[in-house]
mmCIF file of C-alpha atoms in Angstrom:
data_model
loop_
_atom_site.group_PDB
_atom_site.id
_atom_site.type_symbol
_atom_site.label_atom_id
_atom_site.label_comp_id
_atom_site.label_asym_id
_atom_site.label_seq_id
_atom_site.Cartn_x
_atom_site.Cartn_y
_atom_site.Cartn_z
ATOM 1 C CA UNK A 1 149.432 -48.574 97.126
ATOM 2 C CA UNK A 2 146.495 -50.107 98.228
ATOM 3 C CA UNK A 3 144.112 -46.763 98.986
ATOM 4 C CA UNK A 4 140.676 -46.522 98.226
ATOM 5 C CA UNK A 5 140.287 -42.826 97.214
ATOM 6 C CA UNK A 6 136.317 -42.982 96.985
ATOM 7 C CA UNK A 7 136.361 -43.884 100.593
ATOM 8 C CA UNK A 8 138.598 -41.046 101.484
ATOM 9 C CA UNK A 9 136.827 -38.300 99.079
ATOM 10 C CA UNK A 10 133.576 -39.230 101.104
ATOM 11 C CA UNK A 11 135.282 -38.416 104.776
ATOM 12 C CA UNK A 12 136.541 -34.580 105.408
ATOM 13 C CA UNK A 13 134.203 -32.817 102.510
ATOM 14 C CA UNK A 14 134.791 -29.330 104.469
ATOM 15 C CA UNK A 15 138.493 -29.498 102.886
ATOM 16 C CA UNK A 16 137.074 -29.132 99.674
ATOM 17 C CA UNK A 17 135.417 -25.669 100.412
ATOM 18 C CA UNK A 18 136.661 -23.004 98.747
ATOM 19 C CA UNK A 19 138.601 -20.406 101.300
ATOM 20 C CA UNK A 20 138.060 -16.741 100.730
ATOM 21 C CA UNK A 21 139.840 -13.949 101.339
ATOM 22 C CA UNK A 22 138.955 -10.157 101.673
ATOM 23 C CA UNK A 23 140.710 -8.040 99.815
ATOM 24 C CA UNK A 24 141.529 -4.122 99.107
ATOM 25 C CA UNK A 25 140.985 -4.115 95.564
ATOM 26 C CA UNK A 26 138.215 -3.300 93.061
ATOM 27 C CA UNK A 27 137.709 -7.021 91.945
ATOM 28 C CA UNK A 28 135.606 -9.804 94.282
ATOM 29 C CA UNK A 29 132.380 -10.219 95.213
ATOM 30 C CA UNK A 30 130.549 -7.792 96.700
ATOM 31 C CA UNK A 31 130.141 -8.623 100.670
ATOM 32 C CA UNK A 32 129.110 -5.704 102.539
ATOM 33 C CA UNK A 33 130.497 -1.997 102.808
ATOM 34 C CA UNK A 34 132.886 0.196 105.264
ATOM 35 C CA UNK A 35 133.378 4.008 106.275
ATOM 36 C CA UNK A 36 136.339 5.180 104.859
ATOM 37 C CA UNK A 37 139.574 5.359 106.800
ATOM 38 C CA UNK A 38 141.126 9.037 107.703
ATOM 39 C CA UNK A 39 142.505 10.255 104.546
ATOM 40 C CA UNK A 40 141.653 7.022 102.270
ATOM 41 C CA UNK A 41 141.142 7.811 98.889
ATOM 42 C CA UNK A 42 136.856 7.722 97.914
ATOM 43 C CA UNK A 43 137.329 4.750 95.428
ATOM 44 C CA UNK A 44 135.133 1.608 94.400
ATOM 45 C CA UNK A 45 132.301 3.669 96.538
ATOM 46 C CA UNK A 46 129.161 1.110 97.650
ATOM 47 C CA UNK A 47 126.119 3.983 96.792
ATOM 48 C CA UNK A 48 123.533 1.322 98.384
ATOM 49 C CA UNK A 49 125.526 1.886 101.906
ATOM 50 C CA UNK A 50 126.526 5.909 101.199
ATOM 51 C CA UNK A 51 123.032 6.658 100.747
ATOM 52 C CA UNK A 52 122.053 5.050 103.467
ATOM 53 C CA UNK A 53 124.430 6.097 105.973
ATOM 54 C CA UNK A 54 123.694 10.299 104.452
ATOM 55 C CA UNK A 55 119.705 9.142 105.139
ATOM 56 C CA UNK A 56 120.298 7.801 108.283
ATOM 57 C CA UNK A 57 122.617 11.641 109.289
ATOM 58 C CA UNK A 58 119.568 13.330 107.942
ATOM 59 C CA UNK A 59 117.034 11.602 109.940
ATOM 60 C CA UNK A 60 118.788 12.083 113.046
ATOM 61 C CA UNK A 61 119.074 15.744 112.416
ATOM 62 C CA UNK A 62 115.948 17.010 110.949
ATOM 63 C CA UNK A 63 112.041 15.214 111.488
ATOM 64 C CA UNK A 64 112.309 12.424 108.366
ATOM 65 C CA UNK A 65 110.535 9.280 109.207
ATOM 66 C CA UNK A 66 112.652 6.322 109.766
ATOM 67 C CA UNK A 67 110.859 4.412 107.367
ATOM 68 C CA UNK A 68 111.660 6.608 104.352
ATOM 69 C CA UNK A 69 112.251 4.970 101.127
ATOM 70 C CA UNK A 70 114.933 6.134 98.983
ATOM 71 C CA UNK A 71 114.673 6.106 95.209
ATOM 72 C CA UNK A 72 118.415 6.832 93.936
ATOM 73 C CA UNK A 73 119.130 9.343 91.268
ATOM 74 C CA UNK A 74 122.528 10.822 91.639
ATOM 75 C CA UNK A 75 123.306 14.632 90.900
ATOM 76 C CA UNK A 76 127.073 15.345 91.881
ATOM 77 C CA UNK A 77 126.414 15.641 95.729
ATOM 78 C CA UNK A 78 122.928 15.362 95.906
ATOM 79 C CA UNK A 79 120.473 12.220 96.127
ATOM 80 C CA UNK A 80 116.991 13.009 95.097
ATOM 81 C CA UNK A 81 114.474 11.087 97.533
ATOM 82 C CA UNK A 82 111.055 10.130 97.573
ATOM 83 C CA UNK A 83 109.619 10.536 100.452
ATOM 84 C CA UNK A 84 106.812 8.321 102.034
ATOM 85 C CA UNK A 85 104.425 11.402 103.006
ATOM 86 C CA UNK A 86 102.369 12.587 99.972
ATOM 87 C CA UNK A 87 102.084 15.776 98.689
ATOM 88 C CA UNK A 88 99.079 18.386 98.257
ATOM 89 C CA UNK A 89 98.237 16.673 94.859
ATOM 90 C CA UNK A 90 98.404 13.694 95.880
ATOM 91 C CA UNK A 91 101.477 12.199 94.745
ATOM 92 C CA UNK A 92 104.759 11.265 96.675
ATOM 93 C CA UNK A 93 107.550 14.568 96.921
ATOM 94 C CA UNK A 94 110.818 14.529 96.194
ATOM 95 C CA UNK A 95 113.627 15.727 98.997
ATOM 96 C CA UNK A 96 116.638 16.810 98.701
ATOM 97 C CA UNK A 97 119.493 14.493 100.496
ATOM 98 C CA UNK A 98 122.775 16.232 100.544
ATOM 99 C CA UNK A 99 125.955 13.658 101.023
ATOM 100 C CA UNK A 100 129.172 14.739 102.141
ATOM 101 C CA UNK A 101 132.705 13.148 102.415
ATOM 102 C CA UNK A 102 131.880 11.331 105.776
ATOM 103 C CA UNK A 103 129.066 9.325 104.325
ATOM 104 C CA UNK A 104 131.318 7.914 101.910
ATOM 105 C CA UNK A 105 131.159 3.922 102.103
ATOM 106 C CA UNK A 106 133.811 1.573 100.292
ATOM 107 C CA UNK A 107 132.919 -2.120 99.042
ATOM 108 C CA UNK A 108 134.621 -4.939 100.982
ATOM 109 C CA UNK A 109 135.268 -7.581 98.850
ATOM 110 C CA UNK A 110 135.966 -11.334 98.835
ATOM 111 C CA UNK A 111 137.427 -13.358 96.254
ATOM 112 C CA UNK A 112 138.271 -17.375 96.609
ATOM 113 C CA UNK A 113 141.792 -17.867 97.300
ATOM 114 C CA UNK A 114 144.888 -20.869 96.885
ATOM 115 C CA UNK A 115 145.423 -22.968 99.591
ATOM 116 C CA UNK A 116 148.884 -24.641 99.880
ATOM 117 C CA UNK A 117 148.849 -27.656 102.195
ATOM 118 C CA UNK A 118 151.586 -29.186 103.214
ATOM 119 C CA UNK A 119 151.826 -32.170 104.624
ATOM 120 C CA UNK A 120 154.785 -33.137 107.107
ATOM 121 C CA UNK A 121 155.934 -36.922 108.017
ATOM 122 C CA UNK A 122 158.320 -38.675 110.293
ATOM 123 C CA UNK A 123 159.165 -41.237 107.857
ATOM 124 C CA UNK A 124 161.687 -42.608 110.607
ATOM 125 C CA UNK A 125 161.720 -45.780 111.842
ATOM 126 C CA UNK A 126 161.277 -44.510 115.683
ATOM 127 C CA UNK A 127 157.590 -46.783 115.398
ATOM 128 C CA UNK A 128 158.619 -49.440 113.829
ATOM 129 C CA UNK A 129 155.836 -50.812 111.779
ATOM 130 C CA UNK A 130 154.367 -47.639 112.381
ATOM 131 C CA UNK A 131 156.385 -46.043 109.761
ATOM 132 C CA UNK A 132 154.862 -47.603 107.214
ATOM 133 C CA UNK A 133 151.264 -46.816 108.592
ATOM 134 C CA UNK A 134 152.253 -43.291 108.684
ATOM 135 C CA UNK A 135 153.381 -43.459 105.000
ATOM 136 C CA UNK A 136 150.701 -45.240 103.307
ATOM 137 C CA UNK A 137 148.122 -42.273 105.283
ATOM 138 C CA UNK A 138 150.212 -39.549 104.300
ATOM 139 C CA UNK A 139 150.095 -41.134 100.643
ATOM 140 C CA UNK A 140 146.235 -41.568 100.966
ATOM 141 C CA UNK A 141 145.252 -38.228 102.015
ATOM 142 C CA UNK A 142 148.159 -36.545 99.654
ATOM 143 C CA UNK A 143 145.893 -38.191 96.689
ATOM 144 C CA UNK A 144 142.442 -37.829 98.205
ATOM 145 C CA UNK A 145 143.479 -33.764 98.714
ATOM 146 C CA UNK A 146 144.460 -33.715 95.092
ATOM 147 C CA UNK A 147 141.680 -35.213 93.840
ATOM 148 C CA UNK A 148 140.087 -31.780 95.594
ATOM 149 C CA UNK A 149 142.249 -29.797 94.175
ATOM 150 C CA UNK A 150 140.691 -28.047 91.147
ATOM 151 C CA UNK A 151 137.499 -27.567 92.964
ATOM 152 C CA UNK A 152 139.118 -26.017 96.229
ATOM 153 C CA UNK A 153 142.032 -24.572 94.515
ATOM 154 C CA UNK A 154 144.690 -26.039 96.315
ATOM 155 C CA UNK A 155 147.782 -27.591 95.754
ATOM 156 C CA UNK A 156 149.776 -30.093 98.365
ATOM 157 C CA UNK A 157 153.104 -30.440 99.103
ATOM 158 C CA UNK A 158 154.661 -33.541 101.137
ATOM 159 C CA UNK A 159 157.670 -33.095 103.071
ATOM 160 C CA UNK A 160 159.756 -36.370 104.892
ATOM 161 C CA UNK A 161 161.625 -36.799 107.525
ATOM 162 C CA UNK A 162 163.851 -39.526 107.868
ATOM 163 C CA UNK A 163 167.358 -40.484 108.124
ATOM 164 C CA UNK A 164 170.041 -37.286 108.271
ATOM 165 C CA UNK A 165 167.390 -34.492 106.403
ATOM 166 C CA UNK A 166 164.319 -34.373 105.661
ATOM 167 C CA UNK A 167 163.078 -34.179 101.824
ATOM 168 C CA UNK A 168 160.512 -32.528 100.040
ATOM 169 C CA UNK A 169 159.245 -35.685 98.375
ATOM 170 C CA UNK A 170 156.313 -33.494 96.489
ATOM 171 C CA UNK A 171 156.878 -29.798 95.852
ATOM 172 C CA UNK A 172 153.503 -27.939 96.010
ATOM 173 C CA UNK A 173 151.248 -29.134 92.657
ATOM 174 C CA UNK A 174 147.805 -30.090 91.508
ATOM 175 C CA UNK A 175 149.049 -32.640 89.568
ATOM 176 C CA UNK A 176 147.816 -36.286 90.707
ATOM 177 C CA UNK A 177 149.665 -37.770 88.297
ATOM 178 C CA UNK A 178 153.438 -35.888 89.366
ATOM 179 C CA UNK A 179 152.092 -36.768 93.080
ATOM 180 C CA UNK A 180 151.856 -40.586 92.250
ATOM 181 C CA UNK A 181 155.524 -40.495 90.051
ATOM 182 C CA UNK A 182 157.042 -38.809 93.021
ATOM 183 C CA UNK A 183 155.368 -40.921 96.133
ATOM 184 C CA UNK A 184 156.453 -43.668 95.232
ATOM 185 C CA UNK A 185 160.334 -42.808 95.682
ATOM 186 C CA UNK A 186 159.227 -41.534 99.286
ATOM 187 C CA UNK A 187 162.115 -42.530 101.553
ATOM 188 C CA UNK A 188 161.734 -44.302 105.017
ATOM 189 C CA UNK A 189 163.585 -44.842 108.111
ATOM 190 C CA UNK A 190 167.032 -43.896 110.015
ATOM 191 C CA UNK A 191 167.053 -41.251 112.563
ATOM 192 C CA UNK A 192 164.763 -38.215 112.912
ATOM 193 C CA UNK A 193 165.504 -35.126 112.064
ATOM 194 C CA UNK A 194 162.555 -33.224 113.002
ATOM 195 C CA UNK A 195 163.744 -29.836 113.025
ATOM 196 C CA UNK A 196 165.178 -29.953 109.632
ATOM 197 C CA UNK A 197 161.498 -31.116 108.623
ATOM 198 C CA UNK A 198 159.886 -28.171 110.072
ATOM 199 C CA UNK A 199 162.358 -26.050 108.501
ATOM 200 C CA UNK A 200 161.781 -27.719 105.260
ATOM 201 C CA UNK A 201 158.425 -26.972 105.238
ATOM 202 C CA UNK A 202 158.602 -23.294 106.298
ATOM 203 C CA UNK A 203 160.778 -22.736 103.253
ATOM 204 C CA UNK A 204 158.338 -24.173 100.852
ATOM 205 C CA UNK A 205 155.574 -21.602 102.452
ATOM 206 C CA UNK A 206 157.793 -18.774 102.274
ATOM 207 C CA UNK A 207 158.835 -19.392 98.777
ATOM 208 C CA UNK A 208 155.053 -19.656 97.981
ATOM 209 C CA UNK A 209 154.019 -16.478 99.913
ATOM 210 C CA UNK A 210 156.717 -14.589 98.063
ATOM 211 C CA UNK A 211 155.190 -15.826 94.791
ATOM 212 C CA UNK A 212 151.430 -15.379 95.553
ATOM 213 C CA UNK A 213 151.179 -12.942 99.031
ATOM 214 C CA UNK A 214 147.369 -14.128 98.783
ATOM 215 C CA UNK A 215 148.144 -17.802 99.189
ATOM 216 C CA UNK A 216 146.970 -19.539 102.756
ATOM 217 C CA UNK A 217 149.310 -22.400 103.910
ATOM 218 C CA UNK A 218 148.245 -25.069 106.108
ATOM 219 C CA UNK A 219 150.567 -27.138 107.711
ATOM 220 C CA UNK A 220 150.182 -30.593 109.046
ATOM 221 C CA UNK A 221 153.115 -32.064 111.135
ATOM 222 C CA UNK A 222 152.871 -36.170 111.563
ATOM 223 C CA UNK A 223 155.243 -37.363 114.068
ATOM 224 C CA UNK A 224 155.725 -39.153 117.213
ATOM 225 C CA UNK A 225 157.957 -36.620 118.467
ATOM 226 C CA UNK A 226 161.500 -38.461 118.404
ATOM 227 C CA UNK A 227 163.776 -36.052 117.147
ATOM 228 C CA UNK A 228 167.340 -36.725 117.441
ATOM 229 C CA UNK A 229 169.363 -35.302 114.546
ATOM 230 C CA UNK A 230 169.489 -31.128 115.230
ATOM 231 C CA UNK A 231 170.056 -28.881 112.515
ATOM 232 C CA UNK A 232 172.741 -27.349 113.931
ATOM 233 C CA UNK A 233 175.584 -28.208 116.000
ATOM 234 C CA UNK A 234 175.878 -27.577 120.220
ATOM 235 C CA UNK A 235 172.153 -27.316 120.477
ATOM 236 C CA UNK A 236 170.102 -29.539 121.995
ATOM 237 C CA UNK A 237 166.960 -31.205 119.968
ATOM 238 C CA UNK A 238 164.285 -29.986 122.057
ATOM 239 C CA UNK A 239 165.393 -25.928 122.462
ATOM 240 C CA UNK A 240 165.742 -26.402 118.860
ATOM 241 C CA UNK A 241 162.343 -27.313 117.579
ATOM 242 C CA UNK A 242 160.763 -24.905 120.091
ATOM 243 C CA UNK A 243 162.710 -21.556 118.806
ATOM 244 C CA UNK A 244 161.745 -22.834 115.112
ATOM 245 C CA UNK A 245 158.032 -23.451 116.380
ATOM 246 C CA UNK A 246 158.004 -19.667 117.599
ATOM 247 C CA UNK A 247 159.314 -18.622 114.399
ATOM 248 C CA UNK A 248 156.349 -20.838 112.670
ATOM 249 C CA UNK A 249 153.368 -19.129 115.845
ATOM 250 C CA UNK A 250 154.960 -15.852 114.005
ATOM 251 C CA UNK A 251 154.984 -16.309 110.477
ATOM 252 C CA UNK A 252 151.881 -16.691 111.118
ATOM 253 C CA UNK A 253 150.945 -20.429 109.634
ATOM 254 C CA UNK A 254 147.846 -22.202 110.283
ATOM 255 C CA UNK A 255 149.281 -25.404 111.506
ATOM 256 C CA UNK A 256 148.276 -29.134 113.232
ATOM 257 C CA UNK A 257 150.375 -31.178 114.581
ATOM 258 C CA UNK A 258 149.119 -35.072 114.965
ATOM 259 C CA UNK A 259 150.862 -37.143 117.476
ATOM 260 C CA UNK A 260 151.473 -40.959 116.475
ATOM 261 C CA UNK A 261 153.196 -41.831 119.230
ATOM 262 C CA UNK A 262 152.578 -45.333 120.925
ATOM 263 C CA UNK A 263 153.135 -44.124 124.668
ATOM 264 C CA UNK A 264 153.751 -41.257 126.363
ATOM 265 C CA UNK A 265 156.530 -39.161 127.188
ATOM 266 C CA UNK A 266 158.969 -40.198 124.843
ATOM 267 C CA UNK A 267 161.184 -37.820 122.753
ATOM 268 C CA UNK A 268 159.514 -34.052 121.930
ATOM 269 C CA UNK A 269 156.512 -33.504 123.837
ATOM 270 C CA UNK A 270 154.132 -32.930 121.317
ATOM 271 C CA UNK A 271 151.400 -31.153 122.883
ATOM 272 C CA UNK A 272 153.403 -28.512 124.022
ATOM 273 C CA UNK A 273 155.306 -27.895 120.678
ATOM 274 C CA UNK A 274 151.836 -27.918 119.122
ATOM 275 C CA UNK A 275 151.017 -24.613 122.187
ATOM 276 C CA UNK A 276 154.177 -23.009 120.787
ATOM 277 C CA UNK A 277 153.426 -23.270 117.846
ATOM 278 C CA UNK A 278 150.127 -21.774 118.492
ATOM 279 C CA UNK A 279 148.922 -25.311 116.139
ATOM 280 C CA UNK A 280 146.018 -27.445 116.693
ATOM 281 C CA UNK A 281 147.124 -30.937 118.493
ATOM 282 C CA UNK A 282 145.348 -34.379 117.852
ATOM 283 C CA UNK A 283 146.469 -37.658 119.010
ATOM 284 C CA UNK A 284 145.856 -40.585 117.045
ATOM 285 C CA UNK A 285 147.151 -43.678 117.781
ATOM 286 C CA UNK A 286 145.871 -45.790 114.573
ATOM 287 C CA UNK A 287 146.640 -43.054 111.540
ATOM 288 C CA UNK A 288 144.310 -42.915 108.559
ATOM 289 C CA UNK A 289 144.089 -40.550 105.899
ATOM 290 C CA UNK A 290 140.992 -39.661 106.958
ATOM 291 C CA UNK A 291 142.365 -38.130 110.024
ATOM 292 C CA UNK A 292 144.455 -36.116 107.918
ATOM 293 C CA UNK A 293 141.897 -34.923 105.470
ATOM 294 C CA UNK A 294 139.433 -33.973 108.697
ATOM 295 C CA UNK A 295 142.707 -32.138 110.325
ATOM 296 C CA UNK A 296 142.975 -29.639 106.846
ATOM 297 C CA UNK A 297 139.016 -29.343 106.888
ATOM 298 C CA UNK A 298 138.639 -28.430 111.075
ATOM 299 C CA UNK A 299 141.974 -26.129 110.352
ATOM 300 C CA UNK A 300 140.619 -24.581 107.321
ATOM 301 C CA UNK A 301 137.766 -23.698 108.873
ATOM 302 C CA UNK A 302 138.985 -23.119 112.647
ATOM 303 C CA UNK A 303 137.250 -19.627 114.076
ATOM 304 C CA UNK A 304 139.828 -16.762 114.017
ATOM 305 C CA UNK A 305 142.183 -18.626 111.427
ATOM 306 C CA UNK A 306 142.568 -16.742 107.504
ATOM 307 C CA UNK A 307 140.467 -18.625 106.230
ATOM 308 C CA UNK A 308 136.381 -18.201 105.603
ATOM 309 C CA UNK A 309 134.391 -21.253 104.145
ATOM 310 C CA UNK A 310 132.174 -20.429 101.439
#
């Protein structure tokens, strides 16, 4: 393969940011505090926000300056203050500040968590020459995201389409070297059977998220929308790929699909299975990795998506 992976490592950098997550759960970092729910449980309490909250109740009900500083020194309920205002003597006086149950603040945490990419290709021979093009990207960017791996603690999987089925050519791994074994036997041509791609890939995500719940998939559909080989019989192509592109806007997946084809209007509309999906759509008419690489970095860090860049 004739890739330069120091060219592709230097386009698409925000894919190697590490995503976080927030969690429910007493390990993480630290990222800001919450009133407890209705009947939640008072654990992994954040005093700096429960003392502040109780001060802030206090001050609205009594005369305490706004401004008061609070020196923490925790007696069951209580929280002994120094106040701002000196005493007779002199020196600053200690308050009393009471805290009850509905002061209590919880820690929200965030802790980095595994990305699965997976990458899917029409490796049909709808395109022609194009076919190859779209392999040898798909190979690029599978290698350049690897390369990323460790660091953004993801792992790619590469589903084909080509022929009767589609196959999953990589399963999901970190693993450059399995990745280069295993892309090398990458199939190409024959019909397209776009559907069975698509379901391909939503098997490998579900079999992940059973595995690790925490894990975020990204999905990445490369096609020029051709499909002609249904999954199942009596039902046309099209109605096909839309009710499995629901299923996908449900599951929920963050997902881009990148349209290769040459002209318009021929097989799948692509733009509108990318709206059903609820996916990102990008049309590229000359396919590099790099376009790949900056679809996982805009979708991993898309406003509103699971994801939150470091």
């Amino acid at each position: 393969m004739d890739i330069d992976l120091e060219d592709l490592l230097a386009s698409g950098q925000g894919a190697a940011r590490r995503a976080r997550v927030t969690v429910e759960a007493r390990n993480g970092r630290y990222r800001r505090a919450r009133a407890l729910h209705a009947g939640e449980k008072p654990v992994d309490l954040a005093l700096d926000a429960t003392v502040r909250r109780a001060a802030g109740r206090r001050i609205r009900s009594q005369v305490e300056p706004s401004s008061e500083h609070l020196s923490v020194a925790r007696s069951e309920s209580r929280v002994h203050a120094i106040s701002p205002k000196p005493s007779e003597d002199g020196t600053l006086a200690a308050v009393s500040l009471r805290i009850t149950p509905a002061d209590f603040c919880r820690k929200v945490r965030v802790r980095p968590c595994d990305t699965l990419i997976v990458l899917a290709v029409d490796a049909s021979d709808s395109m022609g020459e194009g076919t190859q093009a779209r392999m040898k990207a798909a190979k690029g960017a599978v290698l350049a995201l690897l390369r990323r791996a460790y660091q953004s603690r993801s792992r790619v999987a590469l589903v084909a389409f080509g022929g009767e089925s589609a196959t999953v050519v990589l399963p999901p791994t970190r693993s450059i070297a399995r990745a280069k074994t295993q892309l090398e036997r990458m199939p190409a041509g024959g019909a397209t059977p776009f559907a069975d791609g698509l379901f391909k890939s939503w098997q490998i995500i579900r079999r992940e998220r059973l595995k690790n719940p925490g894990v975020r998939p990204v999905l990445l559909v490369v096609s020029d929308g051709e499909a002609n080989v249904p999954l199942g019989d009596g039902v046309p192509t099209w109605r096909e790929l839309l009710d499995l592109a629901a299923k996908l806007r449900h599951a929920p997946i963050a997902s881009v699909l990148i349209d290769v084809a040459a002209e318009a209007g021929k097989g799948v509309e692509m733009k509108r299975l990318a709206a059903q999906m609820g996916a990102g759509y990008l049309k590229v008419t000359d396919l590099k990795p790099r376009h790949i690489l900056d679809a996982v970095a805009e979708t991993v860090a898309r406003p509103g998506s699971a994801f939150e860049k470091s």
